[in-house]
């Protein structure tokens, strides 16, 4: 009963997965037709080899297959369909991963090429080139698969050649073909070892880079800790002395002196921390403050003065935005408007910044120029914006929406505590200065009051 009830669910799930795969395949084919060079390069890199190496292997298979077809048609087998079928089987895996990105398995490649070689050798010709298909396929399988896969497949290819040799369909001795298949396998195996060593070296470099970054962070953390611990301790002592002078003796001069020293030490500590944190970068940190949300109108005016029409609107409470979020919003606006000016000159833009209670939404849209196909961006600008957003826990999307290009960034509000801390700091500062000014308003004090 359980098997009967589970069968329709399994069949339905399989059908849904099949429809999803077909839909995804159509999308990949459409993307390949729009950008064939970029998509082929991306699909070829799935093998772990440069695209030109993959192209060379496929061209060798195609050339050998075409020569084998011409040999048979020029001999006595025209208009037989077996050579054409063998040509399609030998080169079937190439279009699959070039257009769809479907990475062929080594066993699949071996099965197709062995079937193609069998169809060719079923119609023998003098000085046949068809066995070279197995030589090239043995190298390709060794370059992609493991020893447990490549060695049995190479042995099966040699056995197939031995079979056709025994029935008289090969006029060249088997030792030569066995040596040729072994040479193809060894060439592929050397490429496989080189690829593995390259991956291992990349992993080692990544580990060393992470370790070096961790060591640098620990060193800078120790320096920042020393600076903060020293300066903050002395600053708190001065603040405590000022509070004690105001509460007990009402000595404003002593309190002002203590606060002045605390301010001086605080500024000195900030300068030390800024210099220490500046060691994290390769270049000295700029002396001017980083731009923020309030600088976006000036940024837009620069583009407007340059001739771009921008419809800008910002809604919400700007005080809820922290400095880090404001810097990210500024950089995203800057990069988006610069991309519009670069890729769609003369096109206007629409910029919206909406600040709600939970998140900030930034939307930049512009019409696509006529005759220009939208393509996903892979430059440093898009990746830089995505890194900024991810560090703040937000999301970024940049894609075509009908006849317009849309960039949408969503950042959750995390600056409420910073705003509360700033408000509390302002409140304490106001109370402190009111306490300082109050005795001065009462006039000069006598010696008895002191």
XYZ file of N, CA, C and O in Angstrom, residues 78-271:
776
model
N 29.947 4.754 -50.700
C 28.976 5.819 -50.966
C 27.731 5.215 -51.613
O 27.850 4.377 -52.523
N 26.496 5.566 -51.229
C 26.107 6.577 -50.228
C 25.695 5.956 -48.901
O 24.565 6.122 -48.448
N 26.572 5.202 -48.244
C 26.248 4.577 -46.969
C 26.084 5.635 -45.885
O 26.747 6.673 -45.890
N 25.197 5.347 -44.919
C 24.934 6.289 -43.822
C 25.752 5.992 -42.581
O 25.736 6.768 -41.629
N 26.481 4.871 -42.552
C 27.258 4.539 -41.359
C 28.366 5.550 -41.071
O 28.575 5.919 -39.904
N 29.100 6.050 -42.061
C 30.133 7.042 -41.726
C 29.562 8.331 -41.132
O 30.159 8.913 -40.218
N 28.415 8.774 -41.649
C 27.813 9.994 -41.094
C 27.362 9.758 -39.656
O 27.555 10.609 -38.775
N 26.772 8.580 -39.406
C 26.351 8.261 -38.039
C 27.559 8.183 -37.106
O 27.512 8.665 -35.960
N 28.658 7.590 -37.589
C 29.861 7.521 -36.767
C 30.434 8.908 -36.505
O 30.922 9.204 -35.407
N 30.370 9.786 -37.511
C 30.835 11.167 -37.327
C 30.032 11.877 -36.253
O 30.595 12.591 -35.395
N 28.721 11.699 -36.246
C 27.883 12.342 -35.233
C 28.160 11.789 -33.845
O 28.226 12.541 -32.864
N 28.349 10.490 -33.724
C 28.616 9.897 -32.407
C 29.967 10.350 -31.852
O 30.098 10.613 -30.655
N 30.966 10.442 -32.727
C 32.302 10.819 -32.248
C 32.351 12.254 -31.752
O 33.174 12.590 -30.887
N 31.488 13.111 -32.279
C 31.521 14.534 -31.925
C 30.233 14.986 -31.237
O 29.900 16.169 -31.277
N 29.519 14.068 -30.603
C 28.249 14.431 -29.974
C 28.445 15.170 -28.665
O 27.677 16.077 -28.331
N 29.459 14.805 -27.898
C 29.630 15.412 -26.574
C 30.054 16.874 -26.655
O 29.766 17.654 -25.747
N 30.752 17.248 -27.735
C 31.210 18.631 -27.859
C 30.090 19.646 -27.862
O 30.071 20.566 -27.030
N 29.099 19.536 -28.767
C 28.004 20.512 -28.763
C 27.195 20.522 -27.473
O 26.614 21.545 -27.108
N 27.168 19.384 -26.750
C 26.370 19.334 -25.520
C 26.916 20.295 -24.471
O 26.159 21.049 -23.853
N 28.225 20.271 -24.249
C 28.752 21.151 -23.207
C 29.058 22.536 -23.744
O 29.143 23.498 -22.979
N 29.238 22.677 -25.066
C 29.475 24.012 -25.624
C 28.209 24.852 -25.556
O 28.220 26.009 -25.139
N 27.066 24.269 -25.950
C 25.820 25.033 -26.014
C 25.043 24.989 -24.712
O 24.422 25.973 -24.326
N 25.043 23.841 -24.024
C 24.196 23.671 -22.846
C 25.000 23.732 -21.558
O 24.475 24.035 -20.493
N 26.295 23.472 -21.636
C 27.088 23.429 -20.421
C 27.003 22.104 -19.707
O 27.348 22.002 -18.531
N 26.544 21.039 -20.401
C 26.418 19.711 -19.808
C 27.769 19.025 -19.885
O 28.225 18.646 -20.963
N 28.418 18.868 -18.753
C 29.754 18.285 -18.711
C 29.669 16.784 -18.946
O 29.053 16.065 -18.162
N 30.272 16.259 -20.035
C 30.159 14.831 -20.317
C 31.019 14.007 -19.368
O 32.108 14.423 -18.962
N 30.552 12.832 -19.027
C 31.294 11.906 -18.187
C 32.321 11.165 -19.023
O 32.114 10.920 -20.217
N 33.452 10.769 -18.427
C 34.457 10.024 -19.199
C 33.916 8.739 -19.804
O 34.267 8.386 -20.934
N 33.069 8.010 -19.064
C 32.513 6.773 -19.605
C 31.598 7.055 -20.796
O 31.542 6.261 -21.743
N 30.889 8.172 -20.759
C 30.025 8.537 -21.887
C 30.864 8.842 -23.121
O 30.550 8.411 -24.244
N 31.952 9.587 -22.924
C 32.840 9.881 -24.046
C 33.419 8.593 -24.620
O 33.471 8.393 -25.845
N 33.855 7.686 -23.732
C 34.410 6.423 -24.202
C 33.392 5.587 -24.944
O 33.712 4.982 -25.982
N 32.153 5.537 -24.455
C 31.127 4.757 -25.142
C 30.810 5.294 -26.517
O 30.707 4.527 -27.500
N 30.667 6.616 -26.641
C 30.344 7.208 -27.945
C 31.486 6.999 -28.946
O 31.254 6.651 -30.105
N 32.718 7.243 -28.506
C 33.842 7.115 -29.437
C 34.073 5.660 -29.837
O 34.428 5.385 -30.999
N 33.882 4.711 -28.939
C 34.041 3.305 -29.304
C 32.956 2.873 -30.275
O 33.224 2.099 -31.214
N 31.739 3.349 -30.088
C 30.675 3.048 -31.057
C 30.986 3.659 -32.420
O 30.769 3.028 -33.470
N 31.506 4.918 -32.408
C 31.855 5.551 -33.675
C 32.976 4.792 -34.379
O 32.932 4.572 -35.608
N 33.989 4.363 -33.612
C 35.085 3.597 -34.228
C 34.586 2.269 -34.768
O 35.031 1.814 -35.840
N 33.665 1.619 -34.085
C 33.119 0.342 -34.568
C 32.353 0.533 -35.868
O 32.453 -0.289 -36.792
N 31.590 1.618 -35.981
C 30.853 1.879 -37.228
C 31.822 2.166 -38.372
O 31.595 1.731 -39.516
N 32.882 2.915 -38.068
C 33.878 3.168 -39.117
C 34.565 1.876 -39.548
O 34.710 1.595 -40.748
N 35.034 1.076 -38.576
C 35.800 -0.119 -38.900
C 34.936 -1.228 -39.475
O 35.478 -2.207 -40.016
N 33.622 -1.096 -39.353
C 32.756 -2.078 -40.016
C 32.853 -1.972 -41.526
O 32.503 -2.928 -42.242
N 33.345 -0.841 -42.020
C 33.576 -0.641 -43.456
C 35.053 -0.295 -43.626
O 35.425 0.872 -43.712
N 35.931 -1.269 -43.667
C 37.380 -1.006 -43.661
C 37.857 -0.385 -44.960
O 37.287 -0.609 -46.032
N 38.912 0.401 -44.838
C 39.593 1.012 -45.978
C 41.093 0.900 -45.740
O 41.545 0.744 -44.602
N 41.915 0.997 -46.797
C 43.373 0.946 -46.601
C 43.869 2.170 -45.845
O 43.343 3.280 -45.977
N 44.905 1.943 -45.049
C 45.515 3.006 -44.208
C 44.429 3.822 -43.511
O 44.347 5.046 -43.655
N 43.583 3.110 -42.775
C 42.416 3.728 -42.142
C 42.861 4.677 -41.035
O 43.753 4.381 -40.234
N 42.218 5.849 -40.953
C 42.483 6.835 -39.891
C 41.482 6.752 -38.746
O 41.617 7.498 -37.764
N 40.474 5.875 -38.856
C 39.438 5.801 -37.826
C 39.993 5.418 -36.457
O 39.513 5.934 -35.434
N 41.008 4.523 -36.333
C 41.509 4.216 -34.985
C 42.081 5.412 -34.241
O 42.176 5.393 -33.011
N 42.471 6.474 -34.970
C 42.968 7.649 -34.270
C 41.885 8.305 -33.417
O 42.190 9.084 -32.503
N 40.608 8.011 -33.703
C 39.525 8.506 -32.838
C 39.686 7.956 -31.433
O 39.524 8.665 -30.432
N 40.037 6.652 -31.345
C 40.235 6.038 -30.029
C 41.481 6.595 -29.351
O 41.512 6.741 -28.120
N 42.521 6.932 -30.128
C 43.728 7.506 -29.538
C 43.405 8.863 -28.896
O 43.787 9.138 -27.747
N 42.697 9.730 -29.635
C 42.341 11.040 -29.085
C 41.387 10.917 -27.909
O 41.505 11.642 -26.911
N 40.423 9.977 -28.008
C 39.464 9.801 -26.910
C 40.146 9.257 -25.665
O 39.787 9.626 -24.538
N 41.146 8.368 -25.834
C 41.874 7.852 -24.665
C 42.590 8.982 -23.940
O 42.604 9.031 -22.694
N 43.185 9.914 -24.692
C 43.818 11.055 -24.039
C 42.826 11.964 -23.357
O 43.078 12.469 -22.249
N 41.656 12.204 -23.977
C 40.647 13.069 -23.369
C 40.100 12.461 -22.081
O 39.917 13.168 -21.076
N 39.848 11.163 -22.101
C 39.313 10.497 -20.901
C 40.345 10.505 -19.786
O 40.022 10.729 -18.606
N 41.639 10.269 -20.124
C 42.683 10.298 -19.102
C 42.849 11.696 -18.517
O 43.188 11.848 -17.333
N 42.605 12.743 -19.328
C 42.732 14.113 -18.839
C 41.576 14.518 -17.944
O 41.714 15.440 -17.137
N 40.430 13.847 -18.078
C 39.245 14.228 -17.308
C 38.965 13.295 -16.139
O 38.463 13.742 -15.101
N 39.208 11.993 -16.300
C 38.811 11.010 -15.299
C 39.965 10.524 -14.443
O 41.115 10.961 -14.582
N 39.647 9.597 -13.573
C 40.636 9.010 -12.680
C 41.254 7.770 -13.329
O 40.828 7.316 -14.396
N 42.254 7.226 -12.653
C 42.902 6.025 -13.171
C 41.954 4.840 -13.213
O 42.043 3.996 -14.120
N 41.042 4.751 -12.254
C 40.101 3.642 -12.223
C 39.155 3.652 -13.410
O 38.548 2.627 -13.732
N 39.020 4.808 -14.052
C 38.145 4.924 -15.223
C 38.948 4.885 -16.509
O 38.608 4.174 -17.467
N 40.044 5.638 -16.566
C 40.775 5.781 -17.829
C 41.492 4.498 -18.241
O 41.529 4.156 -19.438
N 42.054 3.760 -17.287
C 42.793 2.534 -17.651
C 41.856 1.466 -18.217
O 42.146 0.900 -19.287
N 40.724 1.129 -17.567
C 39.832 0.140 -18.188
C 39.295 0.576 -19.546
O 39.139 -0.255 -20.448
N 38.990 1.880 -19.702
C 38.483 2.344 -20.994
C 39.555 2.207 -22.071
O 39.276 1.778 -23.201
N 40.806 2.544 -21.753
C 41.890 2.378 -22.724
C 42.089 0.915 -23.083
O 42.311 0.578 -24.261
N 42.003 0.046 -22.098
C 42.125 -1.389 -22.387
C 40.970 -1.869 -23.271
O 41.170 -2.712 -24.179
N 39.763 -1.375 -23.035
C 38.622 -1.752 -23.878
C 38.816 -1.258 -25.316
O 38.435 -1.949 -26.277
N 39.406 -0.070 -25.474
C 39.677 0.428 -26.823
C 40.694 -0.450 -27.544
O 40.545 -0.754 -28.736
N 41.733 -0.868 -26.821
C 42.717 -1.769 -27.432
C 42.071 -3.103 -27.803
O 42.350 -3.675 -28.875
N 41.208 -3.609 -26.926
C 40.517 -4.871 -27.231
C 39.634 -4.729 -28.465
O 39.540 -5.660 -29.284
N 38.986 -3.593 -28.615
C 38.170 -3.375 -29.808
C 39.022 -3.374 -31.067
O 38.647 -3.983 -32.102
N 40.173 -2.736 -31.012
C 41.064 -2.751 -32.166
C 41.587 -4.149 -32.460
O 41.725 -4.551 -33.636
N 41.874 -4.935 -31.414
C 42.304 -6.313 -31.607
C 41.209 -7.116 -32.298
O 41.498 -7.952 -33.179
N 39.979 -6.893 -31.933
C 38.881 -7.632 -32.556
C 38.807 -7.345 -34.058
O 38.705 -8.261 -34.882
N 38.835 -6.076 -34.433
C 38.758 -5.747 -35.861
C 40.026 -6.167 -36.594
O 39.987 -6.409 -37.810
N 41.144 -6.263 -35.875
C 42.355 -6.755 -36.514
C 42.243 -8.249 -36.820
O 42.712 -8.709 -37.877
N 41.628 -8.994 -35.894
C 41.496 -10.435 -36.112
C 40.551 -10.775 -37.259
O 40.722 -11.800 -37.919
N 39.581 -9.932 -37.553
C 38.658 -10.209 -38.656
C 39.135 -9.556 -39.951
O 38.407 -9.565 -40.956
N 40.332 -8.969 -39.921
C 40.924 -8.458 -41.136
C 40.498 -7.072 -41.550
O 40.652 -6.715 -42.726
N 39.985 -6.248 -40.639
C 39.545 -4.899 -40.986
C 40.600 -3.837 -40.701
O 40.339 -2.650 -40.891
N 41.790 -4.244 -40.229
C 42.899 -3.326 -40.003
C 44.117 -3.855 -40.745
O 44.509 -5.020 -40.570
N 44.711 -2.996 -41.585
C 45.868 -3.426 -42.353
C 47.188 -3.022 -41.723
O 48.244 -3.298 -42.282
N 47.147 -2.340 -40.582
C 48.356 -1.958 -39.854
C 48.440 -2.832 -38.611
O 47.423 -3.139 -37.968
N 49.645 -3.232 -38.245
C 49.847 -4.151 -37.136
C 49.312 -3.616 -35.813
O 49.362 -2.410 -35.546
N 48.840 -4.509 -34.990
C 48.275 -4.109 -33.694
C 49.290 -3.512 -32.735
O 48.934 -2.651 -31.931
N 50.564 -3.923 -32.730
C 51.501 -3.260 -31.813
C 51.561 -1.747 -32.012
O 51.693 -0.994 -31.045
N 51.423 -1.309 -33.271
C 51.466 0.138 -33.520
C 50.254 0.825 -32.917
O 50.364 1.873 -32.263
N 49.065 0.227 -33.107
C 47.845 0.857 -32.559
C 47.816 0.779 -31.039
O 47.343 1.707 -30.377
N 48.331 -0.311 -30.482
C 48.398 -0.399 -29.012
C 49.313 0.681 -28.453
O 49.000 1.343 -27.453
N 50.451 0.863 -29.116
C 51.381 1.923 -28.670
C 50.745 3.304 -28.839
O 50.942 4.190 -27.990
N 49.980 3.506 -29.905
C 49.344 4.809 -30.130
C 48.311 5.106 -29.049
O 48.243 6.233 -28.521
N 47.483 4.127 -28.702
C 46.495 4.328 -27.636
C 47.191 4.596 -26.308
O 46.769 5.461 -25.517
N 48.293 3.875 -26.035
C 49.029 4.101 -24.790
C 49.631 5.504 -24.754
O 49.626 6.166 -23.708
N 50.136 5.989 -25.905
C 50.692 7.343 -25.945
C 49.601 8.392 -25.712
O 49.811 9.375 -24.988
N 48.425 8.183 -26.325
C 47.322 9.106 -26.081
C 46.907 9.122 -24.623
O 46.653 10.187 -24.040
N 46.863 7.932 -24.003
C 46.492 7.864 -22.587
C 47.527 8.560 -21.712
O 47.178 9.294 -20.778
N 48.798 8.371 -21.999
C 49.850 9.008 -21.190
C 49.829 10.527 -21.338
O 50.046 11.253 -20.360
N 49.561 11.029 -22.546
C 49.473 12.477 -22.735
C 48.323 13.063 -21.917
O 48.464 14.103 -21.257
N 47.180 12.390 -21.953
C 46.056 12.855 -21.142
C 46.333 12.768 -19.655
O 45.917 13.647 -18.873
N 47.032 11.708 -19.237
C 47.337 11.555 -17.818
C 48.280 12.644 -17.338
O 48.142 13.158 -16.214
N 49.250 13.043 -18.151
C 50.141 14.145 -17.773
C 49.368 15.454 -17.648
O 49.623 16.247 -16.735
N 48.408 15.672 -18.547
C 47.576 16.869 -18.425
C 46.752 16.821 -17.148
O 46.555 17.845 -16.477
N 46.269 15.635 -16.791
C 45.472 15.493 -15.562
C 46.321 15.795 -14.330
O 45.879 16.497 -13.409
N 47.559 15.271 -14.299
C 48.446 15.552 -13.173
C 48.755 17.046 -13.083
O 48.795 17.631 -11.991
N 48.986 17.668 -14.232
C 49.270 19.098 -14.224
C 48.087 19.892 -13.691
O 48.261 20.850 -12.922
N 46.881 19.494 -14.073
C 45.702 20.185 -13.568
C 45.569 20.017 -12.059
O 45.265 20.971 -11.333
N 45.806 18.805 -11.566
C 45.687 18.570 -10.118
C 46.731 19.355 -9.344
O 46.449 19.917 -8.279
N 47.957 19.391 -9.856
C 48.997 20.163 -9.174
C 48.669 21.650 -9.177
O 48.947 22.368 -8.206
N 48.071 22.113 -10.283
C 47.678 23.523 -10.344
C 46.600 23.829 -9.301
O 46.673 24.850 -8.593
N 45.612 22.951 -9.181
C 44.581 23.152 -8.158
C 45.176 23.117 -6.752
O 44.802 23.916 -5.887
N 46.104 22.188 -6.526
C 46.716 22.095 -5.204
C 47.525 23.341 -4.886
O 47.502 23.841 -3.754
N 48.243 23.867 -5.885
C 49.018 25.085 -5.664
C 48.104 26.272 -5.383
O 48.410 27.117 -4.533
N 46.980 26.353 -6.081
C 46.028 27.425 -5.813
C 45.462 27.321 -4.406
O 45.320 28.341 -3.711
N 45.153 26.115 -3.966
C 44.658 25.949 -2.592
C 45.720 26.337 -1.578
O 45.412 26.981 -0.563
N 46.969 25.954 -1.855
C 48.042 26.321 -0.922
C 48.229 27.831 -0.864
O 48.443 28.403 0.208
N 48.157 28.487 -2.007
C 48.276 29.941 -2.019
C 47.126 30.598 -1.266
O 47.330 31.582 -0.540
N 45.912 30.053 -1.441
C 44.769 30.612 -0.709
C 44.950 30.436 0.800
O 44.652 31.349 1.581
N 45.451 29.265 1.214
C 45.675 29.027 2.646
C 46.744 29.968 3.180
O 46.606 30.546 4.272
N 47.831 30.145 2.409
C 48.886 31.059 2.862
C 48.385 32.499 2.936
O 48.751 33.247 3.856
N 47.550 32.885 1.976
C 47.010 34.247 2.009
C 46.116 34.449 3.220
O 46.156 35.498 3.883
N 45.290 33.443 3.538
C 44.419 33.545 4.712
C 45.240 33.604 5.996
O 44.951 34.397 6.908
N 46.278 32.790 6.083
C 47.126 32.813 7.270
C 47.837 34.154 7.420
O 47.925 34.701 8.532
N 48.336 34.694 6.306
C 48.995 35.996 6.383
C 48.011 37.089 6.795
O 48.349 37.976 7.589
N 46.787 37.020 6.247
C 45.780 38.013 6.630
C 45.417 37.880 8.106
O 45.237 38.889 8.800
N 45.306 36.654 8.597
C 45.002 36.457 10.019
C 46.120 36.991 10.900
O 45.862 37.623 11.941
N 47.366 36.737 10.517
C 48.486 37.258 11.307
C 48.486 38.789 11.324
O 48.732 39.405 12.365
N 48.201 39.380 10.163
C 48.165 40.838 10.107
C 47.020 41.398 10.952
O 47.175 42.414 11.637
N 45.875 40.726 10.895
C 44.739 41.182 11.712
C 45.061 41.090 13.206
O 44.711 41.979 13.982
N 45.694 39.988 13.612
C 46.043 39.853 15.029
C 47.042 40.917 15.459
O 46.949 41.469 16.562
N 48.013 41.204 14.600
C 48.990 42.234 14.949
C 48.324 43.597 15.080
O 48.557 44.335 16.053
N 47.476 43.938 14.114
C 46.802 45.230 14.165
C 45.812 45.270 15.327
O 45.628 46.309 15.972
N 45.163 44.137 15.612
C 44.240 44.093 16.753
C 44.980 44.363 18.061
O 44.462 45.059 18.938
N 46.190 43.814 18.183
C 46.964 44.087 19.407
C 47.319 45.560 19.511
O 47.243 46.160 20.590
N 47.718 46.168 18.369
C 48.065 47.582 18.402
C 46.857 48.449 18.730
O 46.945 49.394 19.532
N 45.711 48.143 18.105
C 44.501 48.913 18.394
C 44.089 48.735 19.850
O 43.656 49.682 20.522
N 44.234 47.491 20.363
C 43.883 47.251 21.769
C 44.761 48.078 22.696
O 44.270 48.683 23.667
N 46.057 48.137 22.395
C 46.952 48.922 23.251
C 46.604 50.406 23.204
O 46.572 51.083 24.242
N 46.334 50.907 22.009
C 46.004 52.330 21.881
C 44.712 52.652 22.613
O 44.627 53.630 23.382
N 43.681 51.836 22.408
C 42.388 52.114 23.026
C 42.464 51.954 24.536
O 41.936 52.780 25.299
N 43.118 50.879 25.004
C 43.195 50.647 26.451
C 43.915 51.787 27.152
O 43.490 52.246 28.220
N 44.985 52.275 26.553
C 45.738 53.358 27.192
C 44.960 54.664 27.161
O 44.754 55.311 28.201
N 44.528 55.071 25.980
C 43.885 56.379 25.849
C 42.532 56.412 26.549
O 42.175 57.414 27.186
N 41.773 55.322 26.447
C 40.441 55.327 27.062
C 40.537 55.356 28.588
O 39.726 56.011 29.250
N 41.512 54.668 29.110
C 41.654 54.684 30.578
C 41.953 56.095 31.083
O 41.336 56.586 32.031
N 42.899 56.771 30.441
C 43.244 58.127 30.878
C 42.082 59.087 30.624
O 41.800 59.974 31.437
N 41.382 58.897 29.494
C 40.243 59.773 29.206
C 39.160 59.612 30.256
O 38.562 60.603 30.725
N 38.877 58.396 30.660
C 37.868 58.172 31.694
C 38.292 58.778 33.029
O 37.435 59.274 33.793
N 39.565 58.739 33.301
C 40.017 59.375 34.538
C 39.765 60.878 34.488
O 39.328 61.479 35.485
N 40.050 61.516 33.374
C 39.801 62.954 33.255
C 38.297 63.263 33.343
O 37.890 64.246 33.974
N 37.465 62.437 32.706
C 36.019 62.657 32.780
C 35.528 62.483 34.208
O 34.667 63.240 34.695
N 36.067 61.469 34.908
C 35.676 61.269 36.309
C 36.102 62.456 37.173
O 35.350 62.905 38.062
N 37.283 62.988 36.912
C 37.741 64.164 37.673
C 36.850 65.362 37.392
O 36.519 66.146 38.308
N 36.436 65.535 36.144
C 35.551 66.649 35.819
C 34.208 66.496 36.512
O 33.647 67.461 37.052
N 33.655 65.280 36.515
C 32.370 65.065 37.184
C 32.502 65.308 38.686
O 31.621 65.919 39.310
N 33.611 64.834 39.268
C 33.798 65.037 40.708
C 33.947 66.523 41.028
O 33.410 67.011 42.045
N 34.648 67.262 40.176
C 34.812 68.700 40.422
C 33.485 69.435 40.335
O 33.230 70.383 41.094
N 32.614 69.020 39.434
C 31.328 69.687 39.297
C 30.360 69.295 40.410
O 29.549 70.103 40.849
N 30.418 68.038 40.845
C 29.460 67.580 41.853
C 29.827 68.040 43.253
O 28.941 68.330 44.067
N 31.100 68.106 43.557
C 31.509 68.403 44.938
C 31.898 69.864 45.109
O 31.320 70.590 45.920
N 32.890 70.310 44.349
C 33.434 71.651 44.551
C 32.813 72.702 43.646
O 33.086 73.904 43.828
N 32.066 72.307 42.646
C 31.496 73.236 41.660
C 32.607 74.036 40.992
O 32.445 75.209 40.638
N 33.756 73.385 40.835
C 34.924 74.055 40.257
C 34.866 73.884 38.739
O 35.248 72.845 38.191
N 34.366 74.912 38.068
C 34.216 74.839 36.619
C 35.564 74.834 35.922
O 35.764 74.116 34.940
N 36.488 75.641 36.426
C 37.797 75.713 35.771
C 38.503 74.361 35.798
O 39.084 73.915 34.800
N 38.450 73.707 36.937
C 39.083 72.396 37.030
C 38.389 71.387 36.117
O 39.039 70.555 35.465
N 37.056 71.466 36.048
C 36.320 70.555 35.170
C 36.648 70.814 33.709
O 36.830 69.883 32.918
N 36.722 72.090 33.335
C 37.059 72.423 31.940
C 38.456 71.929 31.602
O 38.703 71.394 30.501
N 39.423 72.099 32.517
C 40.771 71.604 32.263
C 40.776 70.088 32.074
O 41.456 69.556 31.184
N 40.015 69.379 32.928
C 39.977 67.920 32.805
C 39.326 67.487 31.491
O 39.796 66.557 30.812
N 38.241 68.156 31.100
C 37.586 67.822 29.835
C 38.467 68.163 28.643
O 38.451 67.467 27.623
N 39.223 69.255 28.753
C 40.143 69.607 27.664
C 41.211 68.541 27.483
O 41.532 68.132 26.350
N 41.764 68.072 28.604
C 42.744 66.983 28.503
C 42.110 65.716 27.943
O 42.737 64.989 27.152
N 40.879 65.430 28.351
C 40.202 64.241 27.830
C 39.968 64.361 26.324
O 40.151 63.395 25.571
N 39.588 65.572 25.884
C 39.386 65.773 24.443
C 40.694 65.619 23.681
O 40.731 65.007 22.605
N 41.764 66.168 24.242
C 43.054 66.058 23.566
C 43.494 64.602 23.450
O 43.952 64.155 22.394
N 43.347 63.862 24.522
C 43.733 62.454 24.475
C 42.828 61.654 23.541
O 43.284 60.725 22.861
N 41.558 62.003 23.522
C 40.658 61.306 22.609
C 41.013 61.530 21.155
O 41.014 60.598 20.341
N 41.343 62.789 20.814
C 41.753 63.073 19.436
C 43.066 62.372 19.094
O 43.237 61.853 17.985
N 43.981 62.347 20.036
C 45.240 61.666 19.800
C 45.017 60.162 19.609
O 45.633 59.537 18.737
N 44.114 59.602 20.408
C 43.809 58.174 20.259
C 43.160 57.882 18.912
O 43.460 56.878 18.256
N 42.249 58.766 18.473
C 41.625 58.578 17.168
C 42.666 58.635 16.051
O 42.614 57.858 15.086
N 43.615 59.540 16.158
C 44.663 59.618 15.138
C 45.524 58.356 15.138
O 45.881 57.824 14.073
